[in-house]
Short mmCIF file of C-alpha atoms in Angstrom, two decimals:
data_model
loop_
_atom_site.label_atom_id
_atom_site.label_comp_id
_atom_site.label_asym_id
_atom_site.label_seq_id
_atom_site.Cartn_x
_atom_site.Cartn_y
_atom_site.Cartn_z
CA MET A 1 -27.12 4.24 56.81
CA GLN A 2 -27.18 4.24 60.61
CA ARG A 3 -25.33 1.38 62.28
CA PRO A 4 -27.51 -0.36 64.89
CA SER A 5 -26.10 -0.94 68.35
CA ARG A 6 -24.32 -4.27 68.91
CA GLN A 7 -26.09 -7.10 70.65
CA LEU A 8 -25.14 -7.01 74.32
CA ALA A 9 -24.88 -10.76 74.70
CA ARG A 10 -21.87 -12.23 72.93
CA ARG A 11 -22.30 -15.70 71.53
CA ARG A 12 -19.41 -17.91 70.54
CA THR A 13 -19.66 -19.35 67.02
CA LEU A 14 -17.04 -22.04 67.54
CA ARG A 15 -17.81 -25.24 69.41
CA LYS A 16 -15.21 -27.07 71.45
CA ASP A 17 -15.46 -30.31 69.47
CA PRO A 18 -13.08 -30.21 66.48
CA MET A 19 -13.83 -30.94 62.85
CA LYS A 20 -11.76 -31.60 59.76
CA ALA A 21 -11.75 -28.88 57.12
CA VAL A 22 -9.82 -27.71 54.06
CA GLN A 23 -8.75 -24.17 54.89
CA PHE A 24 -7.24 -21.48 52.66
CA ASN A 25 -5.40 -18.33 53.64
CA VAL A 26 -4.52 -15.31 51.51
CA THR A 27 -0.97 -14.11 52.15
CA ILE A 28 1.63 -12.20 50.15
CA PRO A 29 4.23 -15.03 50.43
CA GLY A 30 1.52 -17.50 49.41
CA PHE A 31 0.66 -15.37 46.41
CA ILE A 32 4.29 -15.18 45.27
CA LEU A 33 4.98 -18.89 45.76
CA THR A 34 1.74 -20.06 44.17
CA ARG A 35 1.93 -17.78 41.15
CA THR A 36 5.59 -18.70 40.60
CA LEU A 37 5.46 -22.46 41.18
CA GLY A 38 1.94 -22.82 39.79
CA ARG A 39 3.34 -22.09 36.35
CA VAL A 40 5.38 -25.27 36.66
CA SER A 41 2.51 -27.49 37.80
CA PRO A 42 -0.96 -27.05 39.33
CA ALA A 43 0.21 -29.49 42.02
CA PHE A 44 2.02 -26.58 43.68
CA VAL A 45 -1.34 -24.79 44.01
CA TYR A 46 -2.78 -27.45 46.32
CA GLY A 47 0.46 -29.07 47.52
CA ARG A 48 2.66 -28.28 50.49
CA PRO A 49 4.04 -24.91 49.37
CA SER A 50 0.49 -23.51 49.17
CA THR A 51 -1.58 -21.90 51.93
CA LEU A 52 -4.28 -24.54 51.45
CA GLY A 53 -4.41 -27.49 53.81
CA LEU A 54 -6.45 -29.98 55.81
CA VAL A 55 -6.76 -28.75 59.38
CA ASP A 56 -8.49 -29.50 62.66
CA ARG A 57 -10.58 -26.56 63.79
CA PRO A 58 -13.50 -26.06 66.17
CA ALA A 59 -16.89 -26.87 64.69
CA PRO A 60 -19.18 -23.84 64.34
CA ALA A 61 -22.02 -23.11 66.75
CA ILE A 62 -25.15 -21.18 65.83
CA PRO A 63 -24.83 -17.50 66.87
CA GLY A 64 -28.54 -16.78 67.24
CA SER A 65 -32.11 -18.02 67.10
CA ASP A 66 -32.38 -17.61 63.31
CA TRP A 67 -29.42 -19.85 62.50
CA VAL A 68 -29.05 -23.49 61.46
CA ARG A 69 -26.16 -25.91 62.00
CA ILE A 70 -25.68 -28.35 59.14
CA GLU A 71 -23.64 -31.51 58.64
CA VAL A 72 -22.15 -31.41 55.14
CA LEU A 73 -23.00 -34.37 52.89
CA LEU A 74 -21.43 -33.15 49.64
CA CYS A 75 -19.83 -29.93 48.45
CA GLY A 76 -18.84 -29.09 44.92
CA ILE A 77 -15.57 -27.57 43.74
CA CYS A 78 -16.32 -24.41 41.77
CA GLY A 79 -14.22 -22.81 39.06
CA SER A 80 -14.01 -19.73 41.28
CA ASP A 81 -12.36 -21.89 43.96
CA LEU A 82 -9.71 -22.96 41.46
CA GLY A 83 -9.15 -19.37 40.39
CA ASN A 84 -8.78 -18.15 43.95
CA ILE A 85 -6.45 -20.82 45.32
CA SER A 86 -4.25 -20.40 42.24
CA TYR A 87 -4.36 -16.60 42.69
CA ARG A 88 -5.43 -16.19 39.07
CA SER A 89 -8.72 -14.45 39.81
CA SER A 90 -8.89 -10.67 39.74
CA PRO A 91 -7.90 -9.12 43.10
CA ALA A 92 -10.88 -6.76 42.80
CA MET A 93 -13.08 -8.96 45.02
CA GLU A 94 -10.49 -9.42 47.80
CA PRO A 95 -12.04 -6.73 50.06
CA PHE A 96 -15.24 -8.78 50.16
CA GLY A 97 -13.77 -11.90 51.74
CA SER A 98 -12.02 -12.65 55.04
CA PHE A 99 -9.35 -15.24 55.70
CA PRO A 100 -8.30 -17.84 56.70
CA ALA A 101 -11.47 -19.45 55.40
CA VAL A 102 -12.83 -22.95 54.94
CA LEU A 103 -13.71 -23.06 51.24
CA GLY A 104 -16.80 -24.49 49.57
CA HIS A 105 -20.09 -22.82 48.65
CA GLU A 106 -21.93 -25.53 46.66
CA ILE A 107 -23.34 -27.20 49.76
CA LEU A 108 -25.68 -30.12 50.36
CA GLY A 109 -26.13 -31.09 53.98
CA ARG A 110 -28.32 -32.46 56.73
CA VAL A 111 -29.70 -30.26 59.50
CA VAL A 112 -28.18 -30.98 62.92
CA GLU A 113 -29.54 -28.10 64.99
CA VAL A 114 -31.94 -25.19 64.53
CA GLY A 115 -32.44 -22.01 66.50
CA SER A 116 -35.78 -21.21 68.09
CA GLY A 117 -36.68 -18.84 65.24
CA VAL A 118 -36.30 -21.48 62.52
CA THR A 119 -39.49 -23.29 61.54
CA HIS A 120 -39.16 -24.28 57.87
CA VAL A 121 -36.50 -26.98 58.36
CA HIS A 122 -35.86 -29.51 61.12
CA PRO A 123 -33.02 -31.77 62.33
CA GLY A 124 -32.43 -34.72 60.03
CA GLN A 125 -33.72 -32.93 56.93
CA ARG A 126 -31.58 -32.57 53.81
CA VAL A 127 -30.99 -28.98 52.73
CA VAL A 128 -29.02 -26.92 50.24
CA VAL A 129 -27.54 -23.54 51.07
CA ASP A 130 -27.61 -20.17 49.34
CA PRO A 131 -24.10 -19.07 50.39
CA MET A 132 -24.55 -15.34 49.71
CA LEU A 133 -25.03 -13.25 52.85
CA HIS A 134 -28.04 -10.95 53.26
CA CYS A 135 -27.96 -7.84 55.47
CA GLU A 136 -30.23 -9.71 57.90
CA ALA A 137 -27.68 -12.51 58.28
CA ARG A 138 -25.05 -9.88 59.09
CA GLY A 139 -27.20 -8.66 61.98
CA TRP A 140 -28.67 -5.51 60.47
CA THR A 141 -32.26 -4.64 61.33
CA ALA A 142 -34.75 -4.30 58.46
CA GLU A 143 -34.70 -0.50 58.42
CA SER A 144 -30.93 -0.61 57.90
CA TRP A 145 -30.81 -3.11 55.03
CA CYS A 146 -28.97 -1.96 51.92
CA PRO A 147 -30.97 -1.25 48.72
CA SER A 148 -29.91 -4.55 47.11
CA CYS A 149 -31.09 -6.69 50.03
CA THR A 150 -34.27 -4.64 50.39
CA GLY A 151 -35.02 -5.31 46.73
CA GLY A 152 -34.41 -9.07 46.94
CA ASP A 153 -30.98 -8.99 45.29
CA HIS A 154 -28.76 -9.97 48.22
CA SER A 155 -26.04 -11.33 45.91
CA THR A 156 -24.96 -7.72 45.43
CA CYS A 157 -25.25 -6.84 49.15
CA GLU A 158 -23.67 -3.43 49.62
CA MET A 159 -22.54 -4.19 53.18
CA SER A 160 -20.34 -7.15 52.22
CA GLY A 161 -17.15 -5.15 52.77
CA GLU A 162 -18.15 -4.15 56.30
CA GLU A 163 -18.08 -5.90 59.65
CA GLY A 164 -21.64 -6.79 60.65
CA PRO A 165 -23.25 -6.19 64.04
CA LEU A 166 -24.00 -9.90 64.59
CA ALA A 167 -22.08 -10.89 67.71
CA VAL A 168 -19.40 -13.45 66.88
CA GLY A 169 -16.92 -14.33 69.60
CA GLU A 170 -15.33 -11.09 70.75
CA GLY A 171 -16.38 -8.97 67.78
CA GLY A 172 -18.84 -8.50 64.96
CA LEU A 173 -19.25 -10.75 61.94
CA ALA A 174 -16.24 -10.37 59.64
CA ARG A 175 -16.62 -8.86 56.20
CA GLY A 176 -17.49 -11.22 53.39
CA LEU A 177 -19.88 -11.71 50.51
CA THR A 178 -20.41 -15.43 50.88
CA ILE A 179 -19.98 -18.55 52.96
CA GLY A 180 -16.84 -20.28 51.75
CA TYR A 181 -14.75 -17.12 51.60
CA HIS A 182 -15.48 -16.04 55.15
CA ARG A 183 -13.38 -16.24 58.29
CA ASP A 184 -16.35 -16.69 60.65
CA LEU A 185 -18.59 -18.85 58.45
CA PRO A 186 -16.80 -22.03 57.30
CA GLY A 187 -17.76 -23.46 53.94
CA GLY A 188 -18.64 -26.94 52.78
CA TRP A 189 -15.06 -28.22 52.49
CA GLY A 190 -15.45 -28.98 56.17
CA GLU A 191 -17.62 -31.34 58.17
CA GLN A 192 -20.12 -28.75 59.43
CA ILE A 193 -21.35 -25.27 58.57
CA ILE A 194 -23.79 -22.73 59.98
CA ALA A 195 -26.20 -20.65 57.91
CA HIS A 196 -28.94 -18.10 58.50
CA ARG A 197 -32.48 -19.43 58.09
CA ARG A 198 -33.06 -17.43 54.89
CA GLN A 199 -30.08 -19.23 53.31
CA VAL A 200 -31.39 -22.76 53.91
CA PHE A 201 -33.72 -24.63 51.52
CA PRO A 202 -35.21 -28.11 52.06
CA VAL A 203 -34.47 -30.68 49.36
CA PRO A 204 -37.36 -32.77 47.98
CA ASP A 205 -36.99 -36.46 48.81
CA SER A 206 -37.12 -37.35 45.11
CA ILE A 207 -33.81 -35.62 44.36
CA PRO A 208 -30.76 -37.85 45.07
CA ASP A 209 -27.68 -36.38 46.74
CA ARG A 210 -25.60 -36.48 43.57
CA ILE A 211 -28.09 -34.19 41.83
CA ALA A 212 -29.06 -32.09 44.86
CA VAL A 213 -25.47 -30.86 45.30
CA LEU A 214 -25.88 -29.07 41.95
CA ALA A 215 -28.59 -26.73 43.28
CA GLU A 216 -26.22 -23.77 43.71
CA PRO A 217 -24.61 -23.78 40.23
CA LEU A 218 -27.95 -24.63 38.60
CA SER A 219 -29.42 -21.59 40.36
CA ILE A 220 -26.73 -19.40 38.79
CA GLY A 221 -27.80 -20.56 35.34
CA MET A 222 -31.45 -20.09 36.28
CA HIS A 223 -30.82 -16.55 37.56
CA GLY A 224 -28.95 -15.53 34.41
CA VAL A 225 -31.60 -16.96 32.08
CA LEU A 226 -34.50 -15.31 33.91
CA ARG A 227 -32.91 -11.91 34.47
CA SER A 228 -31.52 -11.61 30.93
CA GLY A 229 -34.83 -12.17 29.17
CA ALA A 230 -33.23 -14.88 27.03
CA LEU A 231 -36.44 -16.90 27.02
CA GLN A 232 -37.90 -14.27 24.71
CA SER A 233 -34.88 -14.29 22.38
CA PRO A 234 -36.18 -13.90 18.80
CA GLY A 235 -33.26 -15.79 17.27
CA PRO A 236 -30.72 -18.49 18.08
CA VAL A 237 -28.95 -18.67 21.44
CA LEU A 238 -25.28 -19.62 21.86
CA VAL A 239 -23.82 -20.95 25.11
CA ILE A 240 -20.01 -20.71 25.22
CA GLY A 241 -18.30 -23.07 27.66
CA SER A 242 -18.33 -26.68 28.75
CA GLY A 243 -18.19 -26.35 32.52
CA THR A 244 -20.93 -26.64 35.12
CA ILE A 245 -22.32 -23.13 34.61
CA ALA A 246 -22.62 -23.64 30.85
CA PHE A 247 -24.49 -26.90 31.37
CA ALA A 248 -26.64 -25.23 34.05
CA THR A 249 -27.55 -22.53 31.54
CA ILE A 250 -28.53 -25.05 28.87
CA TRP A 251 -30.67 -26.92 31.39
CA ALA A 252 -32.29 -23.71 32.68
CA LEU A 253 -33.19 -22.54 29.18
CA ARG A 254 -34.88 -25.81 28.34
CA THR A 255 -36.56 -26.50 31.67
CA LEU A 256 -38.08 -23.00 31.60
CA GLY A 257 -39.49 -23.61 28.13
CA PHE A 258 -37.13 -21.98 25.64
CA ALA A 259 -38.18 -23.50 22.31
CA GLY A 260 -35.77 -21.73 19.96
CA THR A 261 -32.50 -22.93 18.49
CA LEU A 262 -29.90 -23.57 21.19
CA VAL A 263 -26.26 -24.02 20.17
CA ALA A 264 -23.61 -25.11 22.68
CA GLN A 265 -19.87 -24.76 22.21
CA ALA A 266 -18.00 -27.70 23.72
CA LYS A 267 -14.66 -29.32 22.94
CA ARG A 268 -14.56 -32.93 24.11
CA PRO A 269 -16.88 -35.87 23.29
CA HIS A 270 -18.23 -36.31 26.84
CA GLU A 271 -19.00 -32.57 27.02
CA VAL A 272 -20.77 -32.67 23.66
CA ALA A 273 -22.87 -35.64 24.79
CA LEU A 274 -23.85 -33.90 28.02
CA ALA A 275 -24.76 -30.64 26.27
CA ARG A 276 -27.06 -32.51 23.90
CA ALA A 277 -28.61 -34.55 26.71
CA LEU A 278 -29.43 -31.32 28.55
CA GLY A 279 -31.16 -29.81 25.54
CA ALA A 280 -28.72 -28.33 23.02
CA ASP A 281 -29.91 -28.65 19.42
CA GLU A 282 -26.42 -28.36 18.02
CA THR A 283 -22.89 -28.48 19.39
CA ILE A 284 -19.86 -26.79 17.88
CA THR A 285 -16.16 -26.65 18.64
CA PRO A 286 -14.10 -23.45 18.64
CA GLY A 287 -12.44 -22.51 15.36
CA ASP A 288 -13.67 -23.53 11.91
CA ASP A 289 -16.77 -25.22 13.32
CA ALA A 290 -17.84 -22.05 15.12
CA ARG A 291 -17.08 -19.98 12.02
CA GLN A 292 -19.30 -22.15 9.84
CA THR A 293 -22.12 -21.84 12.35
CA MET A 294 -21.87 -18.06 12.10
CA VAL A 295 -22.11 -18.28 8.31
CA ASP A 296 -25.11 -20.60 8.68
CA THR A 297 -26.93 -17.87 10.64
CA GLY A 298 -26.63 -15.59 7.61
CA ALA A 299 -23.47 -13.75 8.62
CA ARG A 300 -21.11 -12.40 5.96
CA ALA A 301 -17.39 -12.75 6.63
CA TYR A 302 -14.79 -10.06 5.96
CA MET A 303 -11.03 -10.10 6.46
CA PRO A 304 -9.31 -6.88 7.58
CA VAL A 305 -5.85 -6.00 6.30
CA ILE A 306 -4.56 -7.12 9.67
CA GLY A 307 -6.33 -8.93 12.48
CA ASP A 308 -8.96 -11.64 12.69
CA GLU A 309 -11.96 -12.30 10.48
CA VAL A 310 -15.09 -10.25 11.25
CA PHE A 311 -18.78 -10.86 10.58
CA VAL A 312 -21.72 -8.64 9.66
CA GLY A 313 -25.34 -9.77 9.59
CA GLY A 314 -26.76 -12.95 11.06
CA GLY A 315 -25.24 -13.95 14.38
CA PHE A 316 -26.77 -14.91 17.71
CA ASP A 317 -29.41 -12.79 19.41
CA THR A 318 -28.31 -13.98 22.86
CA ILE A 319 -24.90 -15.34 23.84
CA PHE A 320 -24.09 -16.71 27.28
CA ASP A 321 -20.37 -16.49 28.02
CA CYS A 322 -19.87 -19.08 30.75
CA VAL A 323 -16.07 -18.97 30.56
CA GLY A 324 -15.06 -15.35 31.10
CA SER A 325 -11.72 -15.53 29.29
CA ARG A 326 -10.36 -13.02 26.80
CA SER A 327 -10.96 -15.43 23.92
CA SER A 328 -14.55 -16.22 24.95
CA VAL A 329 -15.45 -12.55 25.37
CA ASP A 330 -13.84 -11.78 22.01
CA GLN A 331 -15.85 -14.55 20.37
CA ALA A 332 -19.08 -13.32 21.94
CA LEU A 333 -18.48 -9.80 20.66
CA ARG A 334 -17.77 -11.08 17.15
CA CYS A 335 -20.67 -13.56 17.05
CA GLY A 336 -23.41 -11.37 18.47
CA ALA A 337 -26.19 -10.20 16.17
CA ALA A 338 -26.75 -6.48 15.77
CA ARG A 339 -28.44 -5.21 18.94
CA GLY A 340 -27.94 -8.64 20.45
CA ARG A 341 -27.30 -9.48 24.09
CA ILE A 342 -24.15 -10.92 25.67
CA VAL A 343 -24.72 -12.42 29.11
CA MET A 344 -21.61 -12.78 31.28
CA LEU A 345 -21.90 -15.71 33.69
CA GLY A 346 -18.24 -16.73 33.71
CA CYS A 347 -16.05 -14.99 36.28
CA ALA A 348 -14.45 -12.55 33.84
CA GLY A 349 -11.64 -10.48 35.31
CA GLN A 350 -8.60 -8.65 34.03
CA MET A 351 -8.02 -8.97 30.28
CA ARG A 352 -5.32 -7.72 27.96
CA LYS A 353 -5.71 -6.77 24.30
CA LEU A 354 -9.48 -7.18 24.19
CA ASP A 355 -10.94 -5.51 21.08
CA LEU A 356 -14.26 -3.86 22.00
CA THR A 357 -15.01 -2.55 18.51
CA PHE A 358 -18.14 -4.62 18.01
CA LEU A 359 -19.60 -3.57 21.34
CA TRP A 360 -20.46 -0.21 19.76
CA ALA A 361 -20.36 -1.17 16.07
CA LYS A 362 -23.19 -3.71 16.57
CA GLU A 363 -24.89 -1.81 19.43
CA LEU A 364 -24.50 -4.88 21.64
CA ARG A 365 -25.75 -5.08 25.20
CA VAL A 366 -23.42 -6.73 27.70
CA GLU A 367 -24.99 -7.86 30.98
CA GLY A 368 -23.44 -9.55 33.99
CA TYR A 369 -25.18 -11.65 36.62
CA VAL A 370 -24.02 -13.12 39.90
CA GLY A 371 -25.67 -15.52 42.30
CA TYR A 372 -29.40 -15.63 42.82
CA GLY A 373 -32.29 -13.55 44.14
CA ALA A 374 -36.03 -12.96 43.95
CA GLU A 375 -37.22 -14.31 40.60
CA THR A 376 -40.58 -13.70 38.94
CA TRP A 377 -41.71 -16.70 36.96
CA ASP A 378 -45.09 -18.08 36.00
CA GLY A 379 -46.89 -15.31 37.88
CA ARG A 380 -45.05 -15.89 41.17
CA THR A 381 -42.04 -14.30 42.85
CA ARG A 382 -39.75 -16.60 44.80
CA HIS A 383 -36.12 -17.30 45.54
CA THR A 384 -34.03 -18.77 42.73
CA PHE A 385 -33.27 -21.85 44.84
CA ASP A 386 -36.98 -22.60 45.36
CA LEU A 387 -37.65 -22.50 41.63
CA THR A 388 -34.49 -24.46 40.81
CA LEU A 389 -35.29 -27.24 43.28
CA GLU A 390 -38.82 -27.48 41.89
CA ARG A 391 -37.52 -27.84 38.35
CA MET A 392 -34.80 -30.29 39.45
CA ALA A 393 -37.48 -32.55 40.90
CA ASP A 394 -39.72 -32.30 37.82
CA ASP A 395 -37.03 -32.27 35.12
CA PRO A 396 -33.82 -34.08 36.18
CA ARG A 397 -32.81 -34.80 32.54
CA ALA A 398 -29.09 -35.65 32.50
CA LEU A 399 -28.25 -33.80 35.73
CA GLY A 400 -26.97 -37.00 37.31
CA ASP A 401 -24.19 -37.13 34.72
CA MET A 402 -22.79 -33.74 35.72
CA VAL A 403 -21.16 -34.91 38.97
CA THR A 404 -18.36 -37.02 37.54
CA HIS A 405 -16.06 -37.36 40.57
CA VAL A 406 -16.61 -37.61 44.34
CA PHE A 407 -13.69 -37.69 46.81
CA LYS A 408 -13.44 -37.96 50.58
CA LEU A 409 -12.35 -34.77 52.33
CA ALA A 410 -8.92 -36.21 53.13
CA GLN A 411 -8.45 -36.76 49.37
CA TYR A 412 -8.91 -33.06 48.60
CA ARG A 413 -5.62 -32.95 46.68
CA ASP A 414 -6.81 -35.75 44.40
CA ALA A 415 -10.09 -33.90 43.95
CA LEU A 416 -8.34 -30.67 43.00
CA ARG A 417 -6.01 -32.56 40.67
CA ALA A 418 -9.06 -33.94 38.82
CA ALA A 419 -10.67 -30.49 38.69
CA PHE A 420 -7.57 -28.67 37.47
CA ASN A 421 -6.74 -31.41 34.93
CA HIS A 422 -10.31 -31.80 33.67
CA ARG A 423 -9.18 -32.42 30.11
CA ARG A 424 -7.41 -35.59 31.22
CA SER A 425 -9.77 -36.62 34.02
CA LYS A 426 -12.94 -35.78 32.01
CA ALA A 427 -14.28 -34.04 35.10
CA VAL A 428 -17.32 -31.81 34.91
CA LYS A 429 -18.28 -31.36 38.55
CA VAL A 430 -15.97 -32.66 41.26
CA ALA A 431 -17.39 -32.90 44.78
CA LEU A 432 -15.96 -33.50 48.25
CA GLN A 433 -17.64 -35.77 50.79
CA PRO A 434 -16.65 -34.85 54.37
#
């Protein structure tokens, strides 16, 4: 791929007027302190010893005619944010971010300024943001776009580990897969952001802020459901998890018309109630409850000389793992029907002692999905966000119950405390309001 020449005119992307923002930096001392003290209490992850803090920094300025400046109204806290600031996520994705970075990629905002090349949104309009960066946003000309971006799958952009030719300050755009983990593009845990025009989607007036802020995680569920072919599943579907992505998956299945049996695994009463309100036919808890559900599908149980119980026959034709832990992956492998499909939507990373026997013994298919892209649905091809916003307006169901906590930006530590301690706080989605 030939690198195009840099733009001659350099544009600053930082304005002189300051803004408040929650900024995170990745450092070796920070890693050691956080991993060590974080075992004592999550408070050390977001407290003073950490490399996370509320700072004053220049507000961003649009770097070109195709960019939009946005005032943040609400921004969600994602499970990936918790994994990263606690340094518990796999280090494999570190080359595709740049720090220090203002976190936050679940963004609802109001347009403040548009470049001359932006015509689909205007100042004063509410918008949501696809945080994943396309080759075009990085400054590459169309003939130099990577295969993923050319094919409409920018969430796997193959230039995310490279500096882009877009002029930013004294250099090119820093490496990074997404807004929120990017040195030059602050995320929604700050008062303002900038985004390329293709990342910005107008919000219908009928969708209130508290639901609109869910557009990004709901789009992840939508993308996984559409790309996996789960709507055509011949048998029952199991959704493992009781976080936002699990609920997004349940909602996406139902709002897109899945009429089969949908089972959700959730632990606590408020999670069970939400899963049912979003469309689950049945809810189960891990352990004996889940085992009985397997037997109810026609599975036969066997006990090896050593190890855990195994099942043959019955099972679930499609399983969405929205957790990504060793135990959830193990359960998915054991509960899948022969030649069934396991869809990984949780941020699975490094795992120890994972038994993959049933991957080959049942001829299972394991698929992973990330982000959003060009979706074909109902005879049309469009961006995941466009379809998600349309369905949010037409089918809000219990979406308003998903955002359980909203905190001011200065209360970010309280917000993170609620998110980390969700069992006690009963948090599902926690959002910050700059």
